Short mmCIF file of C-alpha atoms and ligand atoms in Angstrom, two decimals:
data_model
loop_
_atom_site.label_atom_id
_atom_site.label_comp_id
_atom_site.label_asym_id
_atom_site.label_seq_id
_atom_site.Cartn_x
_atom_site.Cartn_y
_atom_site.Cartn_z
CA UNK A 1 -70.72 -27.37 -88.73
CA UNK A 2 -68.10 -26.30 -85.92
CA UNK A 3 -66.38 -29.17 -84.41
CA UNK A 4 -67.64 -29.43 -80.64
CA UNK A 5 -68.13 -31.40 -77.96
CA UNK A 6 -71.79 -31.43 -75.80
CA UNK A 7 -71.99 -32.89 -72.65
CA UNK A 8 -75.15 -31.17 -70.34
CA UNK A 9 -74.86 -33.45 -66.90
CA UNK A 10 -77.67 -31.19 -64.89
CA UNK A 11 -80.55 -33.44 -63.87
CA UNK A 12 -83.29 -30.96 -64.56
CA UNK A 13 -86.47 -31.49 -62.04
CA UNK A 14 -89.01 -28.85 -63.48
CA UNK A 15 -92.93 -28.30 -62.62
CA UNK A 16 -94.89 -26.80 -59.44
CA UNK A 17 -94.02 -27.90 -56.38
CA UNK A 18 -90.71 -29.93 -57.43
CA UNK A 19 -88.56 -28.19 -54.48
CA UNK A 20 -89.82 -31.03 -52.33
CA UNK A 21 -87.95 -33.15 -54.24
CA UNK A 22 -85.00 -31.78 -52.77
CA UNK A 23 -84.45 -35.04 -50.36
CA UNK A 24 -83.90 -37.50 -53.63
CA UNK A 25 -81.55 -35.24 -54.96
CA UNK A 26 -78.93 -34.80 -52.08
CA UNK A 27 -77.48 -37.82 -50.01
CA UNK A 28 -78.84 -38.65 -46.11
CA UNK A 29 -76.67 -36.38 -44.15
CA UNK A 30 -75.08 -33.98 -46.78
CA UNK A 31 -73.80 -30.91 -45.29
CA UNK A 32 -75.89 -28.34 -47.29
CA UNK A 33 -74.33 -24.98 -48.11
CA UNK A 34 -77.70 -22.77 -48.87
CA UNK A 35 -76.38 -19.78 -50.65
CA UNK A 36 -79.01 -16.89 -51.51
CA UNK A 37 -79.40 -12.84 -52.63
CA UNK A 38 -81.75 -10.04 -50.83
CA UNK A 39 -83.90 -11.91 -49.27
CA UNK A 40 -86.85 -12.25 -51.58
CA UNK A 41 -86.72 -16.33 -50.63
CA UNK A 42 -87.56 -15.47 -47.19
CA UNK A 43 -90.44 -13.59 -48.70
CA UNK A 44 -92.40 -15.75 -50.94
CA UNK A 45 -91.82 -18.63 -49.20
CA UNK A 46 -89.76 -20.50 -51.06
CA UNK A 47 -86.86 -20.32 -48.42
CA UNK A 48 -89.02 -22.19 -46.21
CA UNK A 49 -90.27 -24.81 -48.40
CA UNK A 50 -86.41 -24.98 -48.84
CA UNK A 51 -85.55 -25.86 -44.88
CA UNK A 52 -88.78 -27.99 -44.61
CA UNK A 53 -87.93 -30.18 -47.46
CA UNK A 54 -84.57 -30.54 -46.00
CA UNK A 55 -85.28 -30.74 -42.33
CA UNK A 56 -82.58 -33.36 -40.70
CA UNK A 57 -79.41 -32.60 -43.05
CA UNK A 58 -76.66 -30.00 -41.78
CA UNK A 59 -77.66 -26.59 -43.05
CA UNK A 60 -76.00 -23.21 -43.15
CA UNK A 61 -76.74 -20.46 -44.99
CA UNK A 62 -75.08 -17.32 -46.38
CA UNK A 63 -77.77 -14.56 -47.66
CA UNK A 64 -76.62 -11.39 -49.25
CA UNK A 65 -75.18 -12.23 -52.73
CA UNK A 66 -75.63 -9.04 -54.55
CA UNK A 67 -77.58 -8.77 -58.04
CA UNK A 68 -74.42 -9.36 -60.60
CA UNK A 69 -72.68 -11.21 -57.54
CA UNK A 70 -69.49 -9.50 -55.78
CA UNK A 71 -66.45 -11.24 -55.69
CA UNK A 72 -65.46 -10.33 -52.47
CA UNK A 73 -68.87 -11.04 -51.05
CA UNK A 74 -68.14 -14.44 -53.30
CA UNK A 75 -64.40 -14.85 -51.23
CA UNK A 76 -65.85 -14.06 -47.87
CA UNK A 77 -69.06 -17.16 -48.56
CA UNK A 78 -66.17 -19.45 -49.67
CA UNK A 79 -64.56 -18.53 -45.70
CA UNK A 80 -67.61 -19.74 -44.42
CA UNK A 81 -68.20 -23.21 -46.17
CA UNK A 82 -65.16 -24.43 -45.64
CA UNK A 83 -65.92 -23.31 -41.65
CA UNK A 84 -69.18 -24.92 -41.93
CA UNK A 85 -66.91 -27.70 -44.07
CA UNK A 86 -69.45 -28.35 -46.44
CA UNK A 87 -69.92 -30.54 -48.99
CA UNK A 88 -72.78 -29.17 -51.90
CA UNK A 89 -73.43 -25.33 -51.93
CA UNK A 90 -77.30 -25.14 -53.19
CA UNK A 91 -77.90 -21.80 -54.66
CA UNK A 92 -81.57 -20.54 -54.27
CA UNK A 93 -81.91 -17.94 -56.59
CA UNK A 94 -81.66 -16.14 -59.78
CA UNK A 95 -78.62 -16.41 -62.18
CA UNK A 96 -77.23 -13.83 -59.61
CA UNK A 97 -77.09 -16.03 -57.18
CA UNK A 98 -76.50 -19.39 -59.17
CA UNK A 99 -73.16 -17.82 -61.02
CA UNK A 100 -71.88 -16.81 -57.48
CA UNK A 101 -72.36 -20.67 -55.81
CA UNK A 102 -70.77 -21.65 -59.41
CA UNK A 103 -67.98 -19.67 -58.45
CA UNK A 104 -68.04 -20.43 -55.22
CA UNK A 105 -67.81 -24.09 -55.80
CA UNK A 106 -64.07 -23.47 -56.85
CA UNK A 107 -63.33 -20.64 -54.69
CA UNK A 108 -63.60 -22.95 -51.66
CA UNK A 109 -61.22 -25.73 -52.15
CA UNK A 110 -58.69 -23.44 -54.38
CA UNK A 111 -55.77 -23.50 -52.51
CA UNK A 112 -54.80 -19.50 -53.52
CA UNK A 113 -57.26 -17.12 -51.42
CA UNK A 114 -57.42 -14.80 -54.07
CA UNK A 115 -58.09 -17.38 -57.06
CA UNK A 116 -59.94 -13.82 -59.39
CA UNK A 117 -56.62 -14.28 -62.19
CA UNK A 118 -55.90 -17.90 -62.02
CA UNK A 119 -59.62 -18.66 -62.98
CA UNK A 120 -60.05 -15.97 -65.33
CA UNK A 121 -56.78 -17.83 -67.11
CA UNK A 122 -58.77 -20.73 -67.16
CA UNK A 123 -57.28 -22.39 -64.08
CA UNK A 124 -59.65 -24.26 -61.64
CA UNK A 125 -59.23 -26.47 -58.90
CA UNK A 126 -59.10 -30.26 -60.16
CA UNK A 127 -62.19 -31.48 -57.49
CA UNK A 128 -65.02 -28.53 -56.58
CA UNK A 129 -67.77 -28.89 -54.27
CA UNK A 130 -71.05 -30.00 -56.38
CA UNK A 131 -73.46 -27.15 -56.81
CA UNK A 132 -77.55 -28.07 -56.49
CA UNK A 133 -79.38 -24.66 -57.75
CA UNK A 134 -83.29 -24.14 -56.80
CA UNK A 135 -84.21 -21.33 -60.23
CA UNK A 136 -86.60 -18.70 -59.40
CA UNK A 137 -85.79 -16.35 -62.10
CA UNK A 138 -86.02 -17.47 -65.60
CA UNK A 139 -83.07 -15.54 -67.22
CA UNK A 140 -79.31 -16.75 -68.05
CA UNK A 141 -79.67 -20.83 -68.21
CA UNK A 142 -77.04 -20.54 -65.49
CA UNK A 143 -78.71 -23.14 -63.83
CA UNK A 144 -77.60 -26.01 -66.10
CA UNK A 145 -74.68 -24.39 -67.43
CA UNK A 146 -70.77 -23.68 -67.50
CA UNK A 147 -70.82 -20.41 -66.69
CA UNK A 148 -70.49 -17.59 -63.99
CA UNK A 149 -70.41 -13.93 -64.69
CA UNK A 150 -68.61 -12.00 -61.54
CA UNK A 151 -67.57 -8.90 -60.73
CA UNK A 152 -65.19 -7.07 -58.84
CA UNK A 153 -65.90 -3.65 -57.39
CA UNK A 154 -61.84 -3.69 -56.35
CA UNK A 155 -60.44 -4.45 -60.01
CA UNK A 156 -63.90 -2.29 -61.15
CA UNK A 157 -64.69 -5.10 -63.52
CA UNK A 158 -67.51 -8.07 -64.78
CA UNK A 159 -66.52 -10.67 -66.65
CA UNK A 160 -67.48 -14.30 -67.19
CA UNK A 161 -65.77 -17.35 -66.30
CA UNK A 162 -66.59 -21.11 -68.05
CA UNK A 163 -65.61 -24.35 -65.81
CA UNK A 164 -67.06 -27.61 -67.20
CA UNK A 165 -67.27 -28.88 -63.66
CA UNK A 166 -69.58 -25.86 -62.38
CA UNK A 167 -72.38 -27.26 -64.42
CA UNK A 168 -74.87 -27.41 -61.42
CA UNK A 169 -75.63 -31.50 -60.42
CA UNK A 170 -79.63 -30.88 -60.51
CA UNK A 171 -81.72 -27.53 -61.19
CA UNK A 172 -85.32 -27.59 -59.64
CA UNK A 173 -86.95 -25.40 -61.85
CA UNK A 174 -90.45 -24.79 -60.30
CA UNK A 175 -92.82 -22.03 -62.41
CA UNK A 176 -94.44 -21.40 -59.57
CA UNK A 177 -91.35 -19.61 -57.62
CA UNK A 178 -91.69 -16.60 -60.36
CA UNK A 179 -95.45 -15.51 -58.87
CA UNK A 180 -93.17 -13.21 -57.15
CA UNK A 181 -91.23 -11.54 -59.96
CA UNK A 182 -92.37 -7.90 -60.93
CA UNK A 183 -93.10 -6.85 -64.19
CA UNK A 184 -89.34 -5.24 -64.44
CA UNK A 185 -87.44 -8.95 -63.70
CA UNK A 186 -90.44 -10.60 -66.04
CA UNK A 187 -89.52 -8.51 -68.63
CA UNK A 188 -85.45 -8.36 -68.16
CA UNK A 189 -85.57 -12.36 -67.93
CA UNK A 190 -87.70 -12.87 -71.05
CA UNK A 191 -85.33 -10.52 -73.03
CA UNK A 192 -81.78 -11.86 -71.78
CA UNK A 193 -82.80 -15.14 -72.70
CA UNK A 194 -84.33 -13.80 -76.19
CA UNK A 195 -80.29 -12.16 -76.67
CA UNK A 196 -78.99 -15.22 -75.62
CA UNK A 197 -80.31 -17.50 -78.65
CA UNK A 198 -79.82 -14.73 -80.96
CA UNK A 199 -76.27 -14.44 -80.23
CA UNK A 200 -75.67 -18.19 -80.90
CA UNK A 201 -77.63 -17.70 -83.99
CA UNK A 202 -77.32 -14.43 -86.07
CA UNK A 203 -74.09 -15.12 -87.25
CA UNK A 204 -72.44 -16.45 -90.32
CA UNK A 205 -74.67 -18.72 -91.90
CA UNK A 206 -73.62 -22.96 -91.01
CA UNK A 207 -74.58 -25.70 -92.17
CA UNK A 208 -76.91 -26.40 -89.14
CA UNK A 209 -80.16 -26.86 -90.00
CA UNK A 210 -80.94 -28.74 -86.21
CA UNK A 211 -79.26 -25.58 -84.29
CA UNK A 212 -80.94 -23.29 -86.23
CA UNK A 213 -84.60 -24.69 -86.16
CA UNK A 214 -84.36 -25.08 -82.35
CA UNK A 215 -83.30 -21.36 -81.91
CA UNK A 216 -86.13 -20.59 -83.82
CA UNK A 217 -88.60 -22.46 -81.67
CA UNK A 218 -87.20 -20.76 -78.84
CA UNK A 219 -87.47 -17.19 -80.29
CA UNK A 220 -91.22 -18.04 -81.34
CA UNK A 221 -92.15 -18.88 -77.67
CA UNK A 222 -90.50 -16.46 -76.22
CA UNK A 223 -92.03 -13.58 -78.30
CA UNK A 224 -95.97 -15.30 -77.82
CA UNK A 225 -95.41 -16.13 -74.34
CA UNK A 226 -92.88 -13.38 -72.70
CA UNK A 227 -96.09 -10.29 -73.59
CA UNK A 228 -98.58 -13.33 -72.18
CA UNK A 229 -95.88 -13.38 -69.03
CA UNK A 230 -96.24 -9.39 -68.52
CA UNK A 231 -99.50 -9.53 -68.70
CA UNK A 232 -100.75 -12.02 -66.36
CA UNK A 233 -97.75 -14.06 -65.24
CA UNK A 234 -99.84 -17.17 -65.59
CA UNK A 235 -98.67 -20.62 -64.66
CA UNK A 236 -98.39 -21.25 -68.51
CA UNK A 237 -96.67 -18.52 -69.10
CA UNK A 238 -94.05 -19.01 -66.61
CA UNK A 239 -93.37 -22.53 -67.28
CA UNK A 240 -93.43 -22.11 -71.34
CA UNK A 241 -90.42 -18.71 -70.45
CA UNK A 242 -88.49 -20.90 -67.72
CA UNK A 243 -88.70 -24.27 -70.05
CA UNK A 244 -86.94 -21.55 -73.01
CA UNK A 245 -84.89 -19.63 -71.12
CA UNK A 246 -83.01 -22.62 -69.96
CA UNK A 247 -82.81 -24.33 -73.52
CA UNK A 248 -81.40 -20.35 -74.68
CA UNK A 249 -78.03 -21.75 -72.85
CA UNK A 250 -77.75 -24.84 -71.90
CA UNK A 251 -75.47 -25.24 -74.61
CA UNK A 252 -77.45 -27.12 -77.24
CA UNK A 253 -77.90 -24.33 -79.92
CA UNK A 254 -74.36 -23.27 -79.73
CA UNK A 255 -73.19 -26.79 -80.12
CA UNK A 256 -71.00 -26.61 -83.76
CA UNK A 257 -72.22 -23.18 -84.16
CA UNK A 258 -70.43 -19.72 -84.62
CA UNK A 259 -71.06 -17.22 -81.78
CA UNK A 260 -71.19 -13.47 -81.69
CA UNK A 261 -71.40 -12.33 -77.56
CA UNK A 262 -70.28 -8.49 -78.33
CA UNK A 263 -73.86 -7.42 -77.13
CA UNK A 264 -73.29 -9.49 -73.69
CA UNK A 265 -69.57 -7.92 -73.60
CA UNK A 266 -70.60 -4.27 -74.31
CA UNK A 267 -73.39 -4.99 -71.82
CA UNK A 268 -70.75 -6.16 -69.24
CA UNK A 269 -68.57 -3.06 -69.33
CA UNK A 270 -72.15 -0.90 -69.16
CA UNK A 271 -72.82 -3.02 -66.08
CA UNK A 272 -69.46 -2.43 -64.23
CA UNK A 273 -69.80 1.21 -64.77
CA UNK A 274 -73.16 2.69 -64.32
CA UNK A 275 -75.07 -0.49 -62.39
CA UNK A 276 -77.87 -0.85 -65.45
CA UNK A 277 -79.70 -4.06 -65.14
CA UNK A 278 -77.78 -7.03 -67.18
CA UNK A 279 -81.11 -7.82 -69.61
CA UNK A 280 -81.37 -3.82 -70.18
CA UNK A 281 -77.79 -3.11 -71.31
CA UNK A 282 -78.86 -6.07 -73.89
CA UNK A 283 -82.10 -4.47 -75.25
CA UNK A 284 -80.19 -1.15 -75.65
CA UNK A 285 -76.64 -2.54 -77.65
CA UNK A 286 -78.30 -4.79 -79.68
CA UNK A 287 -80.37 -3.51 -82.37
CA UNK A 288 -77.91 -1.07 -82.72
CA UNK A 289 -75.46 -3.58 -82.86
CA UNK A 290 -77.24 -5.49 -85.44
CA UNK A 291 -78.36 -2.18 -87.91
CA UNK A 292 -74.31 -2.36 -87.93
CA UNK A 293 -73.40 -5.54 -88.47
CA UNK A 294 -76.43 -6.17 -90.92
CA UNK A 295 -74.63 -6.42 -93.70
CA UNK A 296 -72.42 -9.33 -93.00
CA UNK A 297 -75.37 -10.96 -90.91
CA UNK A 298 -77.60 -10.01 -93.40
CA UNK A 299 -78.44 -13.91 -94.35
CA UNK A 300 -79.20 -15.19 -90.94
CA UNK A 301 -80.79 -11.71 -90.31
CA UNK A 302 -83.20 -12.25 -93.65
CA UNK A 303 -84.27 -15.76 -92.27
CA UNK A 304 -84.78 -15.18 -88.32
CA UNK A 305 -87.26 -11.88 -90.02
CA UNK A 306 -89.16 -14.65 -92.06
CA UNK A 307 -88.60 -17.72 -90.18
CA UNK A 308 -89.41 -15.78 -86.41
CA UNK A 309 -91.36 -13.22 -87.83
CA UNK A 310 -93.17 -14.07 -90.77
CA UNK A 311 -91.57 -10.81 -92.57
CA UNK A 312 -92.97 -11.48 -96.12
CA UNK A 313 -89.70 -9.10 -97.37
CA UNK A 314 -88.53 -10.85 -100.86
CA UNK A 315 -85.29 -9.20 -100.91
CA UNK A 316 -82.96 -10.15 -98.13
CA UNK A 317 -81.51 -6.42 -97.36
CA UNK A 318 -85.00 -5.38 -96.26
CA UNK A 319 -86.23 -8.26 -94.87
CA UNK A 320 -82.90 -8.05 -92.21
CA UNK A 321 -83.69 -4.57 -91.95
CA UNK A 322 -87.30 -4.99 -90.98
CA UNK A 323 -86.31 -8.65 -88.34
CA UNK A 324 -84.04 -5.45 -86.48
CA UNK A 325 -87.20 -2.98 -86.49
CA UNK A 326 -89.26 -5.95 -84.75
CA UNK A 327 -86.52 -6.89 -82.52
CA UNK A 328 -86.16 -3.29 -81.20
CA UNK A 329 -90.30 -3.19 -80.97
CA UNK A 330 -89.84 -6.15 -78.95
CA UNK A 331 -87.62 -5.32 -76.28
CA UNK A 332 -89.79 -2.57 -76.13
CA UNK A 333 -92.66 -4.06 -75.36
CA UNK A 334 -91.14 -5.91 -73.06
CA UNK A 335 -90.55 -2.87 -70.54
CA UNK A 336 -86.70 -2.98 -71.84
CA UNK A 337 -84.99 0.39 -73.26
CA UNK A 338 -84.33 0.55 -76.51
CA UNK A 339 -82.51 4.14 -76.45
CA UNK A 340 -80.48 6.05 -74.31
CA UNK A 341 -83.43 8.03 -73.65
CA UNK A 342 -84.66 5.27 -71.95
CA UNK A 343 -82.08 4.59 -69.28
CA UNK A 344 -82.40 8.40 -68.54
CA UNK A 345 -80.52 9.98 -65.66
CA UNK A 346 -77.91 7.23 -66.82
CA UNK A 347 -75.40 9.06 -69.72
CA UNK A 348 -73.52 6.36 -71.13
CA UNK A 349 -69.85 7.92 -72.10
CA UNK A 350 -68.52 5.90 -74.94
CA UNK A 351 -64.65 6.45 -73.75
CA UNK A 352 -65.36 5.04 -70.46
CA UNK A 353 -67.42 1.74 -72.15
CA UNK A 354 -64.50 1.07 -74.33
CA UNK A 355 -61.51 1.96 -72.19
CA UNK A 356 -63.99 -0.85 -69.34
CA UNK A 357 -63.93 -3.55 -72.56
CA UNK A 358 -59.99 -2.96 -72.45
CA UNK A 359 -59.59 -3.56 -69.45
CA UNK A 360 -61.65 -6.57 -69.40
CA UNK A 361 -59.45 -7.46 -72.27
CA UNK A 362 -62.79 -7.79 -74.51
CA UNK A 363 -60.50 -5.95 -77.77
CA UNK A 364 -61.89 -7.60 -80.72
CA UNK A 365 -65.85 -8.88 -80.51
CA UNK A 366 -67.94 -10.53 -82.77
CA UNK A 367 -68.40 -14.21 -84.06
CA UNK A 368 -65.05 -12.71 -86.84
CA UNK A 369 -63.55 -10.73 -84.08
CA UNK A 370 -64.11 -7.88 -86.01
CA UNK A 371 -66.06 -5.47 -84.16
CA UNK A 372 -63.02 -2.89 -82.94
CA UNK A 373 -63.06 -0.26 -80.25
CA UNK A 374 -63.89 2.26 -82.58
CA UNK A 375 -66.92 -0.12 -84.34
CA UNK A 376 -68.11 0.08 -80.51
CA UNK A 377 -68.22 3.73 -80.24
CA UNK A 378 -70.24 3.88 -83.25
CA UNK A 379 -72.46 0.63 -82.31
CA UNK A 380 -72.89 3.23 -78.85
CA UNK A 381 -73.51 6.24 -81.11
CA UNK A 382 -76.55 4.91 -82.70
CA UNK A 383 -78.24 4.16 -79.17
CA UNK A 384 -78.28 7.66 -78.72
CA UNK A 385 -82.34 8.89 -78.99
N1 LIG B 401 -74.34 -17.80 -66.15
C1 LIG B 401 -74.78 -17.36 -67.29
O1 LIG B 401 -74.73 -18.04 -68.32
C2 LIG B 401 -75.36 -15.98 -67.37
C3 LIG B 401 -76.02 -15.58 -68.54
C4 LIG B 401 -76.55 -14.31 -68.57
C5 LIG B 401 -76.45 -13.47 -67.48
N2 LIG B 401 -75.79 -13.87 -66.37
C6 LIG B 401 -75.65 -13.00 -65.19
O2 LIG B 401 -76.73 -13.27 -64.29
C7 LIG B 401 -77.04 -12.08 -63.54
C8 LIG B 401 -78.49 -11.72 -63.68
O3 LIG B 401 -79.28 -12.78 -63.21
P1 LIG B 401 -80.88 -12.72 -63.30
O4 LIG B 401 -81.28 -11.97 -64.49
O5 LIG B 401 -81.37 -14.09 -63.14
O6 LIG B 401 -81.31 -11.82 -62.09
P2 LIG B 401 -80.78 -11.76 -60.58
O7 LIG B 401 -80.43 -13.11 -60.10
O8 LIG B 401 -79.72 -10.69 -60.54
O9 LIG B 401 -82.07 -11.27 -59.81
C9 LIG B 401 -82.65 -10.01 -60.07
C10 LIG B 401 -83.53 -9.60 -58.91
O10 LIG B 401 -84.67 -10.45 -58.82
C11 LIG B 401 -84.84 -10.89 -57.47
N3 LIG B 401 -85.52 -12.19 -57.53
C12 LIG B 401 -85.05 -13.36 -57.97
N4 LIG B 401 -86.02 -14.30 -57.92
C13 LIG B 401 -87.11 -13.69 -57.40
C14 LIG B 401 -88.45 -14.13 -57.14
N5 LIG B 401 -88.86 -15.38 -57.43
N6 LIG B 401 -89.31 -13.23 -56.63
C15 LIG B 401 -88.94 -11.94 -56.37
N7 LIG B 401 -87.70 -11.48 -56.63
C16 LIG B 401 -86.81 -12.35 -57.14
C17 LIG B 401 -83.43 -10.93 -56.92
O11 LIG B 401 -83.43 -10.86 -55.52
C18 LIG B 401 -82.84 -9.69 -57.57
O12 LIG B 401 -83.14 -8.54 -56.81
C19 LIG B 401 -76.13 -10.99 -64.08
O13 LIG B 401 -74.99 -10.85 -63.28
C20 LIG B 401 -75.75 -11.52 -65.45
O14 LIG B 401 -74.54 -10.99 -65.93
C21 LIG B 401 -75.28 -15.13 -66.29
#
């Protein structure tokens, strides 16, 4: 096992009708920051359950944080908090819109006004405004963790960015908030959260056993209960998907474990350029990703096909090879593409994806840092169908 350290401090309030619980969680006479995207909280309601739980603390609002959040739409929110000089920022939202009020958070009491390359070096304001986050999209586990992917359509990038002290204070995660959701954001949510465990987990075999079993359990529930979720987005279905989509990355599986993001990297750079839904540029670099790579995950790859699966395979080479087939089928199913074909009038060019990974100084992926520019053009060759 990795050395690591595992601290998770979010106060997770999860189950129908928990945003009324919104009063316990924030101190008499808070002034509330409500941060939010398009406008599909004013919608479904959720915005006003929101404003009525909260009725007698300090409000203002900023709407209009864009799906994989802006920067400078991030920089011009931070102008108005510390306007409004206020004192949480409550995100109400997807990971969209949770990663930007992460950001946020430091953005507003950093004394630099353009803080992009002193937080991408790792360098955060010592005290940030405490986040509260409201899920209605069960995707990234943003809501109880360290991290906020942002991107900047002036530097033309999208990368992440991990501060400890981002970890949202509480996460109200009520099931209820995803009747909304349309088959497409169903589908991309179940299958982010599906990459995310696998990336923590089809690596180089550890000695792990606990990390292991619990990604397992994960990827079991998500593949009997994300079809369930397309199909009739029942209230078991959504809270069994938002229950695993938050334990995906919360942090607990990776704990001591090695990790292999390339898929969420190459994603990233497919993001920047052509706009492709995050969850989608997963289901297309992946099994591609992994038909490469199978040989030196071809251990972990043998036991997610028979410990996920139930692949009966006695040899480990075709058991791997047969986890990847039902993987792809998967995604598939899921509404996700699986080829370029798929993500048709989108042509992916393979010089632009890696010369976008370079810039985003993303060189050498992989849980050995072994997967090379020119292993990505070929990882992006095979999507081609
Ligand atoms: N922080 C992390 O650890 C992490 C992990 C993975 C991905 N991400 C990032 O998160 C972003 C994607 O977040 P996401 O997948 O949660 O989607 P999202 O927040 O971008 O939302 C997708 C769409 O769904 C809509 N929506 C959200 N909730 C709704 C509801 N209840 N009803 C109707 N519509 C609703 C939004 O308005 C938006 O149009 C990407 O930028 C991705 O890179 C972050």
């Amino acid at each position: 096992m990795l050395k690591f350290e595992f601290k998770n401090p979010t106060r997770i309030v999860f189950g129908e009708g928990q945003i009324a619980a919104l009063r316990s969680l924030i101190l008499p006479g808070r002034r509330v920051f409500i941060l939010y995207g398009g406008g599909s909280i004013k919608r479904n309601g959720v915005y006003d359950q929101v404003v009525h739980a909260l009725a007698g603390y300090t409000l203002t609002e900023f709407g209009g944080i864009e799906v994989n959040p802006h920067y400078e739409t991030i920089l011009r929110a931070a102008e108005a908090a510390r306007t409004s000089d206020a004192d949480l920022i409550l995100a109400v939202g997807g990971g969209s819109v949770i990663d930007a009020a992460k950001f946020l958070a430091s953005a507003v009491t950093a004394t630099d006004r353009d803080p992009w390359d002193n937080f991408a070096a790792g360098n955060y304001p010592r005290e940030i405004l405490p986040i509260g986050c409201i899920l209605t999209l069960p995707a990234t586990g943003s809501e109880s963790n360290a991290v906020s992917v942002i991107s900047s359509t002036v530097r033309n990038l999208k990368i992440p960015f991990a501060n400890e002290a981002a970890r949202p204070t509480f996460a109200i995660m009520d099931p209820s908030t995803m009747a909304s959701l349309d088959k497409r954001q169903l589908g991309n949510g179940v299958v982010d959260a599906f990459t995310h465990v696998v990336e923590q987990y089809l690596t180089v075999p550890g000695n792990t056993p606990v990390q292991y079993g619990f990604s397992e359990v994960l990827l079991r529930t998500l593949i009997e209960w994300g079809p369930k979720l397309l199909d009739d987005n029942s209230p078991e279905a959504r809270e069994n998907v938002m229950w695993a989509a938050n334990q995906a990355l919360n942090g607990l599986i990776g704990a001591g474990v090695s990790q292999d993001w390339s898929t969420h990297m190459i994603g990233h750079a497919i993001t920047a350029l052509y706009g492709l839904d995050h969850a989608r540029t997963l289901s297309l670099v992946m099994p591609s990703l992994l038909r490469f790579k199978a040989s030196t995950k071809q251990m972990m790859l043998a036991r997610y096909g028979r410990n996920v699966w139930g692949v009966t395979a006695a040899d480990d080479k075709t058991a791997a090879e047969e986890a990847i087939d039902l993987t792809e089928d998967f995604f598939h199913r899921m509404g996700l593409p699986v080829k370029t074909a798929d993500i048709a009038p989108i042509e992916i060019s393979t010089d632009d994806v890696v010369a976008q990974l370079q810039r985003a100084g993303h060189v050498q992926l992989g849980e050995m840092a072994d997967i090379t520019p020119t292993q990505v053009r070929e990882i992006l060759a095979h999507t081609a169908g």
